[in-house]
Amino acid sequence: MTSRSGEHIAYESATGRRRAAADGARVSAGEDPGGMEKPVQAVWRGWISFGLVSMPVRLFPATREHGVEMREVHAVDGSRIRHRGVCEAEGREVDWAEVVKGYQTSGGRTVVLREEDLARLPLPSRQVIDVIGFVPVDGLDPILFSRAYYVAPAQEVARRPYTLLVAALARAERAALAKVTLGARERLAAVWPRRETLVVQTLLWPEEVREPHGPAQAVPVTGEELELASLLLSQLPEPDLASVHDEYTAALEQLVAAKQAGEDLTQPVEPKPAEDLIATLEASLRAAADRGTNR
């Protein structure tokens, strides 16, 4: 796509397009325990064990991505850029069927690891989601959250212990902490009930979380400022998440259309810091009250 100004535009709208939100998952026919729009393929098969109770289960991606997929193109003529696998030693392009994993030892030697090698990893969590303890649901730090998967019983015999675990966790308002290997990594995970379905939420390891960089120095605030801020928070509405949408795709399409037409786009007004915090809070309260009156 070329604009009137001669610039090349390359993008692909991917709104509503399902991507596998899991390690190496592909979309295909299969059971969908979470009631999503289209069935998806299980990305993991194994067992959940708590105490002496074990049950066969499967994991399905609980989320999907959408949006706009950009292409890498040559700035001069807009043609696609292709990345090819070239063998460093032979200097030739190799077929992807010849590409495997390699682990470099401390001595600089590369040990080739094929899929059949990785399948023999002596790691219990490759086959079993082994519960190591239980924590209050509200005791999990959201910064640890990574990906979510729906859990489904893999056999009829698993339905009763599955239902029991859902009910017990819901009654106790607790989540099970466990370890599971997905893709090429062992992960910490929380297992918790959501709408009568078990969810496995992979978590970051604590050492993967950075400390805040350059934390802001606390400064004293007045009682009036705190009172006004608290009042403002209480008056702002609770949003309906189903009505909140990603506007990036529409904005990008506007940008593409403008570039094609050789036109400029109106830019959003940049916010300014509040010089008088009390006056700004009072103005915010009046605006919130006006919005409530006009509903």
PDB file of C-alpha atoms in Angstrom:
ATOM      1  CA  MET A   1       0.000   0.000   0.000  1.00  0.00           C
ATOM      2  CA  THR A   2       1.478   3.361  -1.023  1.00  0.00           C
ATOM      3  CA  SER A   3       0.304   6.802   0.107  1.00  0.00           C
ATOM      4  CA  ARG A   4       0.045   9.834  -2.162  1.00  0.00           C
ATOM      5  CA  SER A   5       3.249  11.116  -0.641  1.00  0.00           C
ATOM      6  CA  GLY A   6       5.014   7.987  -1.883  1.00  0.00           C
ATOM      7  CA  GLU A   7       5.421   6.435   1.569  1.00  0.00           C
ATOM      8  CA  HIS A   8       4.785   2.722   1.916  1.00  0.00           C
ATOM      9  CA  ILE A   9       2.235   1.465   4.420  1.00  0.00           C
ATOM     10  CA  ALA A  10       2.109  -2.187   5.436  1.00  0.00           C
ATOM     11  CA  TYR A  11      -0.156  -3.545   8.122  1.00  0.00           C
ATOM     12  CA  GLU A  12      -2.553  -6.403   8.541  1.00  0.00           C
ATOM     13  CA  SER A  13      -5.798  -6.080  10.481  1.00  0.00           C
ATOM     14  CA  ALA A  14      -6.044  -8.971  12.890  1.00  0.00           C
ATOM     15  CA  THR A  15      -9.131  -7.899  14.838  1.00  0.00           C
ATOM     16  CA  GLY A  16     -11.075 -10.902  16.011  1.00  0.00           C
ATOM     17  CA  ARG A  17      -8.305 -13.209  14.916  1.00  0.00           C
ATOM     18  CA  ARG A  18      -7.455 -15.932  17.381  1.00  0.00           C
ATOM     19  CA  ARG A  19      -3.877 -16.558  18.315  1.00  0.00           C
ATOM     20  CA  ALA A  20      -2.735 -19.331  20.582  1.00  0.00           C
ATOM     21  CA  ALA A  21      -2.131 -17.637  23.919  1.00  0.00           C
ATOM     22  CA  ALA A  22       0.072 -20.443  25.092  1.00  0.00           C
ATOM     23  CA  ASP A  23       3.474 -21.946  24.534  1.00  0.00           C
ATOM     24  CA  GLY A  24       3.421 -23.394  21.036  1.00  0.00           C
ATOM     25  CA  ALA A  25      -0.367 -23.786  20.953  1.00  0.00           C
ATOM     26  CA  ARG A  26      -2.232 -24.062  17.659  1.00  0.00           C
ATOM     27  CA  VAL A  27      -5.907 -23.314  17.131  1.00  0.00           C
ATOM     28  CA  SER A  28      -7.874 -26.343  16.019  1.00  0.00           C
ATOM     29  CA  ALA A  29     -10.924 -28.378  16.871  1.00  0.00           C
ATOM     30  CA  GLY A  30     -11.226 -29.554  20.454  1.00  0.00           C
ATOM     31  CA  GLU A  31     -13.140 -29.098  23.674  1.00  0.00           C
ATOM     32  CA  ASP A  32     -13.568 -25.562  24.953  1.00  0.00           C
ATOM     33  CA  PRO A  33     -14.234 -25.709  28.701  1.00  0.00           C
ATOM     34  CA  GLY A  34     -14.311 -21.942  29.102  1.00  0.00           C
ATOM     35  CA  GLY A  35     -17.181 -21.228  26.713  1.00  0.00           C
ATOM     36  CA  MET A  36     -15.057 -19.198  24.277  1.00  0.00           C
ATOM     37  CA  GLU A  37     -16.280 -18.442  20.778  1.00  0.00           C
ATOM     38  CA  LYS A  38     -14.356 -21.213  19.043  1.00  0.00           C
ATOM     39  CA  PRO A  39     -12.968 -24.492  20.333  1.00  0.00           C
ATOM     40  CA  VAL A  40      -9.235 -24.685  20.838  1.00  0.00           C
ATOM     41  CA  GLN A  41      -6.691 -27.456  21.119  1.00  0.00           C
ATOM     42  CA  ALA A  42      -5.367 -28.541  24.492  1.00  0.00           C
ATOM     43  CA  VAL A  43      -1.824 -27.277  25.057  1.00  0.00           C
ATOM     44  CA  TRP A  44      -0.959 -29.629  27.905  1.00  0.00           C
ATOM     45  CA  ARG A  45      -2.081 -33.049  29.113  1.00  0.00           C
ATOM     46  CA  GLY A  46      -1.202 -34.516  32.471  1.00  0.00           C
ATOM     47  CA  TRP A  47      -2.423 -34.784  36.037  1.00  0.00           C
ATOM     48  CA  ILE A  48      -3.358 -32.591  38.988  1.00  0.00           C
ATOM     49  CA  SER A  49      -2.406 -34.044  42.362  1.00  0.00           C
ATOM     50  CA  PHE A  50      -3.395 -32.750  45.792  1.00  0.00           C
ATOM     51  CA  GLY A  51      -2.694 -34.973  48.759  1.00  0.00           C
ATOM     52  CA  LEU A  52      -3.183 -38.542  47.540  1.00  0.00           C
ATOM     53  CA  VAL A  53      -5.857 -37.513  45.026  1.00  0.00           C
ATOM     54  CA  SER A  54      -4.799 -37.406  41.369  1.00  0.00           C
ATOM     55  CA  MET A  55      -6.892 -36.749  38.266  1.00  0.00           C
ATOM     56  CA  PRO A  56      -6.089 -36.594  34.540  1.00  0.00           C
ATOM     57  CA  VAL A  57      -6.631 -33.126  33.058  1.00  0.00           C
ATOM     58  CA  ARG A  58      -6.006 -30.994  29.996  1.00  0.00           C
ATOM     59  CA  LEU A  59      -5.152 -27.289  29.787  1.00  0.00           C
ATOM     60  CA  PHE A  60      -6.684 -24.895  27.258  1.00  0.00           C
ATOM     61  CA  PRO A  61      -5.727 -21.249  26.647  1.00  0.00           C
ATOM     62  CA  ALA A  62      -8.102 -18.999  28.596  1.00  0.00           C
ATOM     63  CA  THR A  63      -7.249 -15.826  26.664  1.00  0.00           C
ATOM     64  CA  ARG A  64      -6.721 -14.730  23.094  1.00  0.00           C
ATOM     65  CA  GLU A  65      -4.954 -11.793  21.519  1.00  0.00           C
ATOM     66  CA  HIS A  66      -6.370  -9.399  18.963  1.00  0.00           C
ATOM     67  CA  GLY A  67      -5.310  -6.245  17.261  1.00  0.00           C
ATOM     68  CA  VAL A  68      -3.131  -5.201  14.371  1.00  0.00           C
ATOM     69  CA  GLU A  69      -0.168  -7.146  13.065  1.00  0.00           C
ATOM     70  CA  MET A  70       2.556  -5.042  11.498  1.00  0.00           C
ATOM     71  CA  ARG A  71       4.822  -6.309   8.741  1.00  0.00           C
ATOM     72  CA  GLU A  72       8.515  -5.562   8.414  1.00  0.00           C
ATOM     73  CA  VAL A  73       9.077  -3.872   5.043  1.00  0.00           C
ATOM     74  CA  HIS A  74      11.845  -2.100   3.150  1.00  0.00           C
ATOM     75  CA  ALA A  75      11.471   1.653   3.759  1.00  0.00           C
ATOM     76  CA  VAL A  76      12.511   2.414   0.165  1.00  0.00           C
ATOM     77  CA  ASP A  77       9.974   0.333  -1.763  1.00  0.00           C
ATOM     78  CA  GLY A  78       7.632  -1.247   0.815  1.00  0.00           C
ATOM     79  CA  SER A  79       8.532  -4.839  -0.090  1.00  0.00           C
ATOM     80  CA  ARG A  80       8.434  -7.522   2.624  1.00  0.00           C
ATOM     81  CA  ILE A  81      11.562  -8.323   4.616  1.00  0.00           C
ATOM     82  CA  ARG A  82      12.244 -12.063   4.920  1.00  0.00           C
ATOM     83  CA  HIS A  83      14.313 -13.581   7.721  1.00  0.00           C
ATOM     84  CA  ARG A  84      16.112 -16.729   6.692  1.00  0.00           C
ATOM     85  CA  GLY A  85      17.885 -19.362   8.776  1.00  0.00           C
ATOM     86  CA  VAL A  86      21.538 -19.433   7.753  1.00  0.00           C
ATOM     87  CA  CYS A  87      24.052 -21.908   9.174  1.00  0.00           C
ATOM     88  CA  GLU A  88      26.932 -19.924  10.650  1.00  0.00           C
ATOM     89  CA  ALA A  89      29.527 -22.585   9.802  1.00  0.00           C
ATOM     90  CA  GLU A  90      28.352 -23.467   6.278  1.00  0.00           C
ATOM     91  CA  GLY A  91      27.093 -20.046   5.261  1.00  0.00           C
ATOM     92  CA  ARG A  92      24.008 -21.536   3.607  1.00  0.00           C
ATOM     93  CA  GLU A  93      20.285 -21.364   4.263  1.00  0.00           C
ATOM     94  CA  VAL A  94      18.983 -24.482   6.007  1.00  0.00           C
ATOM     95  CA  ASP A  95      15.520 -26.000   6.121  1.00  0.00           C
ATOM     96  CA  TRP A  96      13.704 -25.361   9.403  1.00  0.00           C
ATOM     97  CA  ALA A  97      13.333 -29.134   9.795  1.00  0.00           C
ATOM     98  CA  GLU A  98      17.094 -29.170  10.452  1.00  0.00           C
ATOM     99  CA  VAL A  99      16.878 -26.573  13.233  1.00  0.00           C
ATOM    100  CA  VAL A 100      16.999 -27.908  16.810  1.00  0.00           C
ATOM    101  CA  LYS A 101      17.864 -26.541  20.251  1.00  0.00           C
ATOM    102  CA  GLY A 102      21.413 -26.153  21.493  1.00  0.00           C
ATOM    103  CA  TYR A 103      22.818 -25.683  24.995  1.00  0.00           C
ATOM    104  CA  GLN A 104      26.200 -24.025  25.361  1.00  0.00           C
ATOM    105  CA  THR A 105      28.287 -25.349  28.245  1.00  0.00           C
ATOM    106  CA  SER A 106      30.625 -23.269  30.380  1.00  0.00           C
ATOM    107  CA  GLY A 107      33.493 -24.674  28.319  1.00  0.00           C
ATOM    108  CA  GLY A 108      32.015 -23.251  25.125  1.00  0.00           C
ATOM    109  CA  ARG A 109      30.822 -26.567  23.719  1.00  0.00           C
ATOM    110  CA  THR A 110      27.341 -26.711  22.167  1.00  0.00           C
ATOM    111  CA  VAL A 111      25.267 -29.770  23.071  1.00  0.00           C
ATOM    112  CA  VAL A 112      22.524 -30.443  20.506  1.00  0.00           C
ATOM    113  CA  LEU A 113      19.146 -31.205  22.114  1.00  0.00           C
ATOM    114  CA  ARG A 114      16.382 -32.717  20.001  1.00  0.00           C
ATOM    115  CA  GLU A 115      12.704 -32.995  20.924  1.00  0.00           C
ATOM    116  CA  GLU A 116      13.171 -36.601  22.028  1.00  0.00           C
ATOM    117  CA  ASP A 117      15.959 -35.467  24.371  1.00  0.00           C
ATOM    118  CA  LEU A 118      13.813 -32.768  25.961  1.00  0.00           C
ATOM    119  CA  ALA A 119      10.985 -35.289  26.373  1.00  0.00           C
ATOM    120  CA  ARG A 120      13.247 -37.186  28.800  1.00  0.00           C
ATOM    121  CA  LEU A 121      13.782 -34.281  31.187  1.00  0.00           C
ATOM    122  CA  PRO A 122      13.765 -35.702  34.752  1.00  0.00           C
ATOM    123  CA  LEU A 123      11.154 -33.164  35.867  1.00  0.00           C
ATOM    124  CA  PRO A 124       7.937 -34.332  37.617  1.00  0.00           C
ATOM    125  CA  SER A 125       6.083 -31.122  36.692  1.00  0.00           C
ATOM    126  CA  ARG A 126       6.235 -32.106  33.002  1.00  0.00           C
ATOM    127  CA  GLN A 127       3.399 -34.558  33.668  1.00  0.00           C
ATOM    128  CA  VAL A 128       1.910 -33.493  36.998  1.00  0.00           C
ATOM    129  CA  ILE A 129       0.569 -30.202  38.348  1.00  0.00           C
ATOM    130  CA  ASP A 130       1.693 -30.986  41.875  1.00  0.00           C
ATOM    131  CA  VAL A 131       0.005 -28.840  44.505  1.00  0.00           C
ATOM    132  CA  ILE A 132       2.547 -27.664  47.088  1.00  0.00           C
ATOM    133  CA  GLY A 133       0.227 -25.605  49.296  1.00  0.00           C
ATOM    134  CA  PHE A 134      -2.716 -23.228  49.513  1.00  0.00           C
ATOM    135  CA  VAL A 135      -2.948 -19.449  49.895  1.00  0.00           C
ATOM    136  CA  PRO A 136      -5.823 -16.950  50.209  1.00  0.00           C
ATOM    137  CA  VAL A 137      -6.967 -15.810  46.766  1.00  0.00           C
ATOM    138  CA  ASP A 138      -6.517 -12.154  47.718  1.00  0.00           C
ATOM    139  CA  GLY A 139      -3.021 -12.941  48.995  1.00  0.00           C
ATOM    140  CA  LEU A 140      -1.600 -13.354  45.484  1.00  0.00           C
ATOM    141  CA  ASP A 141       0.316 -10.314  44.259  1.00  0.00           C
ATOM    142  CA  PRO A 142      -1.144  -9.416  40.807  1.00  0.00           C
ATOM    143  CA  ILE A 143       2.313  -8.416  39.559  1.00  0.00           C
ATOM    144  CA  LEU A 144       3.147 -12.144  39.493  1.00  0.00           C
ATOM    145  CA  PHE A 145       0.302 -13.042  37.109  1.00  0.00           C
ATOM    146  CA  SER A 146       1.317 -14.331  33.681  1.00  0.00           C
ATOM    147  CA  ARG A 147      -0.911 -16.567  31.485  1.00  0.00           C
ATOM    148  CA  ALA A 148      -4.212 -18.247  32.286  1.00  0.00           C
ATOM    149  CA  TYR A 149      -5.439 -21.682  31.223  1.00  0.00           C
ATOM    150  CA  TYR A 150      -8.759 -23.443  31.706  1.00  0.00           C
ATOM    151  CA  VAL A 151      -8.500 -26.905  33.221  1.00  0.00           C
ATOM    152  CA  ALA A 152     -10.793 -29.673  31.943  1.00  0.00           C
ATOM    153  CA  PRO A 153     -11.139 -33.278  33.145  1.00  0.00           C
ATOM    154  CA  ALA A 154      -9.441 -35.573  30.637  1.00  0.00           C
ATOM    155  CA  GLN A 155     -11.475 -38.661  31.563  1.00  0.00           C
ATOM    156  CA  GLU A 156     -14.875 -39.411  33.077  1.00  0.00           C
ATOM    157  CA  VAL A 157     -13.207 -40.700  36.245  1.00  0.00           C
ATOM    158  CA  ALA A 158     -11.756 -37.217  36.832  1.00  0.00           C
ATOM    159  CA  ARG A 159     -15.084 -35.370  36.957  1.00  0.00           C
ATOM    160  CA  ARG A 160     -15.899 -36.048  40.615  1.00  0.00           C
ATOM    161  CA  PRO A 161     -12.500 -35.054  42.088  1.00  0.00           C
ATOM    162  CA  TYR A 162     -12.445 -32.084  39.685  1.00  0.00           C
ATOM    163  CA  THR A 163     -15.839 -30.853  40.910  1.00  0.00           C
ATOM    164  CA  LEU A 164     -14.779 -31.477  44.499  1.00  0.00           C
ATOM    165  CA  LEU A 165     -11.611 -29.397  44.123  1.00  0.00           C
ATOM    166  CA  VAL A 166     -13.570 -26.527  42.540  1.00  0.00           C
ATOM    167  CA  ALA A 167     -16.102 -26.557  45.395  1.00  0.00           C
ATOM    168  CA  ALA A 168     -13.487 -26.874  48.144  1.00  0.00           C
ATOM    169  CA  LEU A 169     -11.356 -24.005  46.810  1.00  0.00           C
ATOM    170  CA  ALA A 170     -14.444 -21.806  46.352  1.00  0.00           C
ATOM    171  CA  ARG A 171     -15.664 -22.487  49.888  1.00  0.00           C
ATOM    172  CA  ALA A 172     -12.244 -21.800  51.410  1.00  0.00           C
ATOM    173  CA  GLU A 173     -11.613 -18.783  49.126  1.00  0.00           C
ATOM    174  CA  ARG A 174      -8.132 -20.137  48.563  1.00  0.00           C
ATOM    175  CA  ALA A 175      -5.924 -20.941  45.589  1.00  0.00           C
ATOM    176  CA  ALA A 176      -3.619 -23.909  45.269  1.00  0.00           C
ATOM    177  CA  LEU A 177       0.041 -23.174  44.542  1.00  0.00           C
ATOM    178  CA  ALA A 178       1.711 -25.658  42.225  1.00  0.00           C
ATOM    179  CA  LYS A 179       4.498 -26.150  39.697  1.00  0.00           C
ATOM    180  CA  VAL A 180       3.967 -27.087  36.046  1.00  0.00           C
ATOM    181  CA  THR A 181       6.229 -27.321  33.010  1.00  0.00           C
ATOM    182  CA  LEU A 182       4.827 -25.591  29.922  1.00  0.00           C
ATOM    183  CA  GLY A 183       6.909 -25.278  26.804  1.00  0.00           C
ATOM    184  CA  ALA A 184      10.553 -25.137  27.811  1.00  0.00           C
ATOM    185  CA  ARG A 185      10.107 -23.760  31.331  1.00  0.00           C
ATOM    186  CA  GLU A 186       8.980 -24.913  34.732  1.00  0.00           C
ATOM    187  CA  ARG A 187       6.563 -22.355  36.108  1.00  0.00           C
ATOM    188  CA  LEU A 188       4.963 -21.490  39.390  1.00  0.00           C
ATOM    189  CA  ALA A 189       1.174 -21.561  39.094  1.00  0.00           C
ATOM    190  CA  ALA A 190      -1.976 -20.813  41.045  1.00  0.00           C
ATOM    191  CA  VAL A 191      -5.001 -23.086  40.642  1.00  0.00           C
ATOM    192  CA  TRP A 192      -8.280 -21.402  41.504  1.00  0.00           C
ATOM    193  CA  PRO A 193     -12.009 -21.697  40.686  1.00  0.00           C
ATOM    194  CA  ARG A 194     -13.755 -19.400  38.232  1.00  0.00           C
ATOM    195  CA  ARG A 195     -17.421 -19.956  37.347  1.00  0.00           C
ATOM    196  CA  GLU A 196     -17.298 -23.626  38.359  1.00  0.00           C
ATOM    197  CA  THR A 197     -14.173 -24.156  36.248  1.00  0.00           C
ATOM    198  CA  LEU A 198     -10.622 -24.604  37.452  1.00  0.00           C
ATOM    199  CA  VAL A 199      -8.099 -22.094  36.159  1.00  0.00           C
ATOM    200  CA  VAL A 200      -4.331 -22.522  36.141  1.00  0.00           C
ATOM    201  CA  GLN A 201      -2.731 -19.086  36.324  1.00  0.00           C
ATOM    202  CA  THR A 202       0.993 -19.237  35.657  1.00  0.00           C
ATOM    203  CA  LEU A 203       2.997 -16.916  37.872  1.00  0.00           C
ATOM    204  CA  LEU A 204       6.362 -15.256  37.601  1.00  0.00           C
ATOM    205  CA  TRP A 205       8.999 -16.548  39.948  1.00  0.00           C
ATOM    206  CA  PRO A 206       9.655 -13.965  42.688  1.00  0.00           C
ATOM    207  CA  GLU A 207      13.198 -13.392  41.383  1.00  0.00           C
ATOM    208  CA  GLU A 208      11.724 -12.369  38.009  1.00  0.00           C
ATOM    209  CA  VAL A 209      10.023  -9.311  39.514  1.00  0.00           C
ATOM    210  CA  ARG A 210      12.128  -6.154  39.511  1.00  0.00           C
ATOM    211  CA  GLU A 211      12.115  -3.652  42.307  1.00  0.00           C
ATOM    212  CA  PRO A 212      10.708  -0.222  41.365  1.00  0.00           C
ATOM    213  CA  HIS A 213      13.276   1.869  39.506  1.00  0.00           C
ATOM    214  CA  GLY A 214      13.784   5.247  41.075  1.00  0.00           C
ATOM    215  CA  PRO A 215      10.739   5.146  43.389  1.00  0.00           C
ATOM    216  CA  ALA A 216       9.086   8.509  43.936  1.00  0.00           C
ATOM    217  CA  GLN A 217       9.953  10.115  47.236  1.00  0.00           C
ATOM    218  CA  ALA A 218       6.888  10.424  49.430  1.00  0.00           C
ATOM    219  CA  VAL A 219       5.898  13.992  50.229  1.00  0.00           C
ATOM    220  CA  PRO A 220       3.404  15.099  52.873  1.00  0.00           C
ATOM    221  CA  VAL A 221      -0.182  15.743  51.742  1.00  0.00           C
ATOM    222  CA  THR A 222      -2.732  17.806  53.607  1.00  0.00           C
ATOM    223  CA  GLY A 223      -5.880  16.419  55.173  1.00  0.00           C
ATOM    224  CA  GLU A 224      -7.971  18.535  52.783  1.00  0.00           C
ATOM    225  CA  GLU A 225      -6.174  17.104  49.753  1.00  0.00           C
ATOM    226  CA  LEU A 226      -6.687  13.546  50.977  1.00  0.00           C
ATOM    227  CA  GLU A 227     -10.357  14.204  51.755  1.00  0.00           C
ATOM    228  CA  LEU A 228     -11.019  15.669  48.301  1.00  0.00           C
ATOM    229  CA  ALA A 229      -9.142  12.852  46.546  1.00  0.00           C
ATOM    230  CA  SER A 230     -11.091  10.215  48.515  1.00  0.00           C
ATOM    231  CA  LEU A 231     -14.369  11.957  47.676  1.00  0.00           C
ATOM    232  CA  LEU A 232     -13.443  12.044  43.992  1.00  0.00           C
ATOM    233  CA  LEU A 233     -12.644   8.320  43.983  1.00  0.00           C
ATOM    234  CA  SER A 234     -16.014   7.564  45.563  1.00  0.00           C
ATOM    235  CA  GLN A 235     -17.879   9.606  42.913  1.00  0.00           C
ATOM    236  CA  LEU A 236     -16.174   8.205  39.823  1.00  0.00           C
ATOM    237  CA  PRO A 237     -18.254   5.389  38.273  1.00  0.00           C
ATOM    238  CA  GLU A 238     -17.257   1.733  38.229  1.00  0.00           C
ATOM    239  CA  PRO A 239     -16.744   0.897  34.543  1.00  0.00           C
ATOM    240  CA  ASP A 240     -18.420  -2.010  32.775  1.00  0.00           C
ATOM    241  CA  LEU A 241     -15.390  -3.832  31.356  1.00  0.00           C
ATOM    242  CA  ALA A 242     -17.511  -5.355  28.582  1.00  0.00           C
ATOM    243  CA  SER A 243     -18.097  -1.842  27.234  1.00  0.00           C
ATOM    244  CA  VAL A 244     -14.405  -0.862  27.254  1.00  0.00           C
ATOM    245  CA  HIS A 245     -12.730  -1.534  23.915  1.00  0.00           C
ATOM    246  CA  ASP A 246      -9.244  -1.440  22.411  1.00  0.00           C
ATOM    247  CA  GLU A 247      -9.208   1.629  20.143  1.00  0.00           C
ATOM    248  CA  TYR A 248      -5.711   1.086  18.733  1.00  0.00           C
ATOM    249  CA  THR A 249      -6.931  -0.704  15.580  1.00  0.00           C
ATOM    250  CA  ALA A 250      -9.383   2.075  14.676  1.00  0.00           C
ATOM    251  CA  ALA A 251      -6.738   4.735  15.356  1.00  0.00           C
ATOM    252  CA  LEU A 252      -4.221   2.918  13.150  1.00  0.00           C
ATOM    253  CA  GLU A 253      -6.759   2.622  10.338  1.00  0.00           C
ATOM    254  CA  GLN A 254      -7.365   6.383  10.618  1.00  0.00           C
ATOM    255  CA  LEU A 255      -3.616   6.952  10.403  1.00  0.00           C
ATOM    256  CA  VAL A 256      -3.328   4.733   7.306  1.00  0.00           C
ATOM    257  CA  ALA A 257      -6.240   6.503   5.617  1.00  0.00           C
ATOM    258  CA  ALA A 258      -4.718   9.903   6.422  1.00  0.00           C
ATOM    259  CA  LYS A 259      -1.315   8.907   5.020  1.00  0.00           C
ATOM    260  CA  GLN A 260      -2.960   7.642   1.836  1.00  0.00           C
ATOM    261  CA  ALA A 261      -4.807  10.922   1.463  1.00  0.00           C
ATOM    262  CA  GLY A 262      -1.788  13.029   2.410  1.00  0.00           C
ATOM    263  CA  GLU A 263      -3.692  14.531   5.334  1.00  0.00           C
ATOM    264  CA  ASP A 264      -2.751  15.331   8.915  1.00  0.00           C
ATOM    265  CA  LEU A 265      -4.444  13.874  11.968  1.00  0.00           C
ATOM    266  CA  THR A 266      -5.695  15.856  14.943  1.00  0.00           C
ATOM    267  CA  GLN A 267      -3.562  14.903  17.932  1.00  0.00           C
ATOM    268  CA  PRO A 268      -4.976  14.370  21.443  1.00  0.00           C
ATOM    269  CA  VAL A 269      -4.389  17.200  23.893  1.00  0.00           C
ATOM    270  CA  GLU A 270      -1.435  16.431  26.152  1.00  0.00           C
ATOM    271  CA  PRO A 271      -2.292  16.584  29.875  1.00  0.00           C
ATOM    272  CA  LYS A 272      -0.664  19.226  32.032  1.00  0.00           C
ATOM    273  CA  PRO A 273       0.446  18.822  35.648  1.00  0.00           C
ATOM    274  CA  ALA A 274      -1.852  20.376  38.232  1.00  0.00           C
ATOM    275  CA  GLU A 275      -0.359  23.605  39.577  1.00  0.00           C
ATOM    276  CA  ASP A 276      -3.047  24.038  42.255  1.00  0.00           C
ATOM    277  CA  LEU A 277      -3.946  20.542  43.483  1.00  0.00           C
ATOM    278  CA  ILE A 278      -6.889  21.674  45.637  1.00  0.00           C
ATOM    279  CA  ALA A 279      -8.459  23.677  42.799  1.00  0.00           C
ATOM    280  CA  THR A 280      -7.959  20.813  40.347  1.00  0.00           C
ATOM    281  CA  LEU A 281      -9.567  18.289  42.708  1.00  0.00           C
ATOM    282  CA  GLU A 282     -12.532  20.601  43.269  1.00  0.00           C
ATOM    283  CA  ALA A 283     -12.946  21.047  39.501  1.00  0.00           C
ATOM    284  CA  SER A 284     -12.787  17.267  39.061  1.00  0.00           C
ATOM    285  CA  LEU A 285     -15.536  16.823  41.659  1.00  0.00           C
ATOM    286  CA  ARG A 286     -17.758  19.345  39.870  1.00  0.00           C
ATOM    287  CA  ALA A 287     -17.165  17.573  36.541  1.00  0.00           C
ATOM    288  CA  ALA A 288     -18.000  14.194  38.103  1.00  0.00           C
ATOM    289  CA  ALA A 289     -21.193  15.629  39.584  1.00  0.00           C
ATOM    290  CA  ASP A 290     -22.181  17.094  36.196  1.00  0.00           C
ATOM    291  CA  ARG A 291     -21.640  13.729  34.485  1.00  0.00           C
ATOM    292  CA  GLY A 292     -23.836  12.055  37.090  1.00  0.00           C
ATOM    293  CA  THR A 293     -26.584  14.649  36.571  1.00  0.00           C
ATOM    294  CA  ASN A 294     -26.522  14.264  32.784  1.00  0.00           C
ATOM    295  CA  ARG A 295     -26.865  10.471  32.788  1.00  0.00           C
TER     296      ARG A 295
END
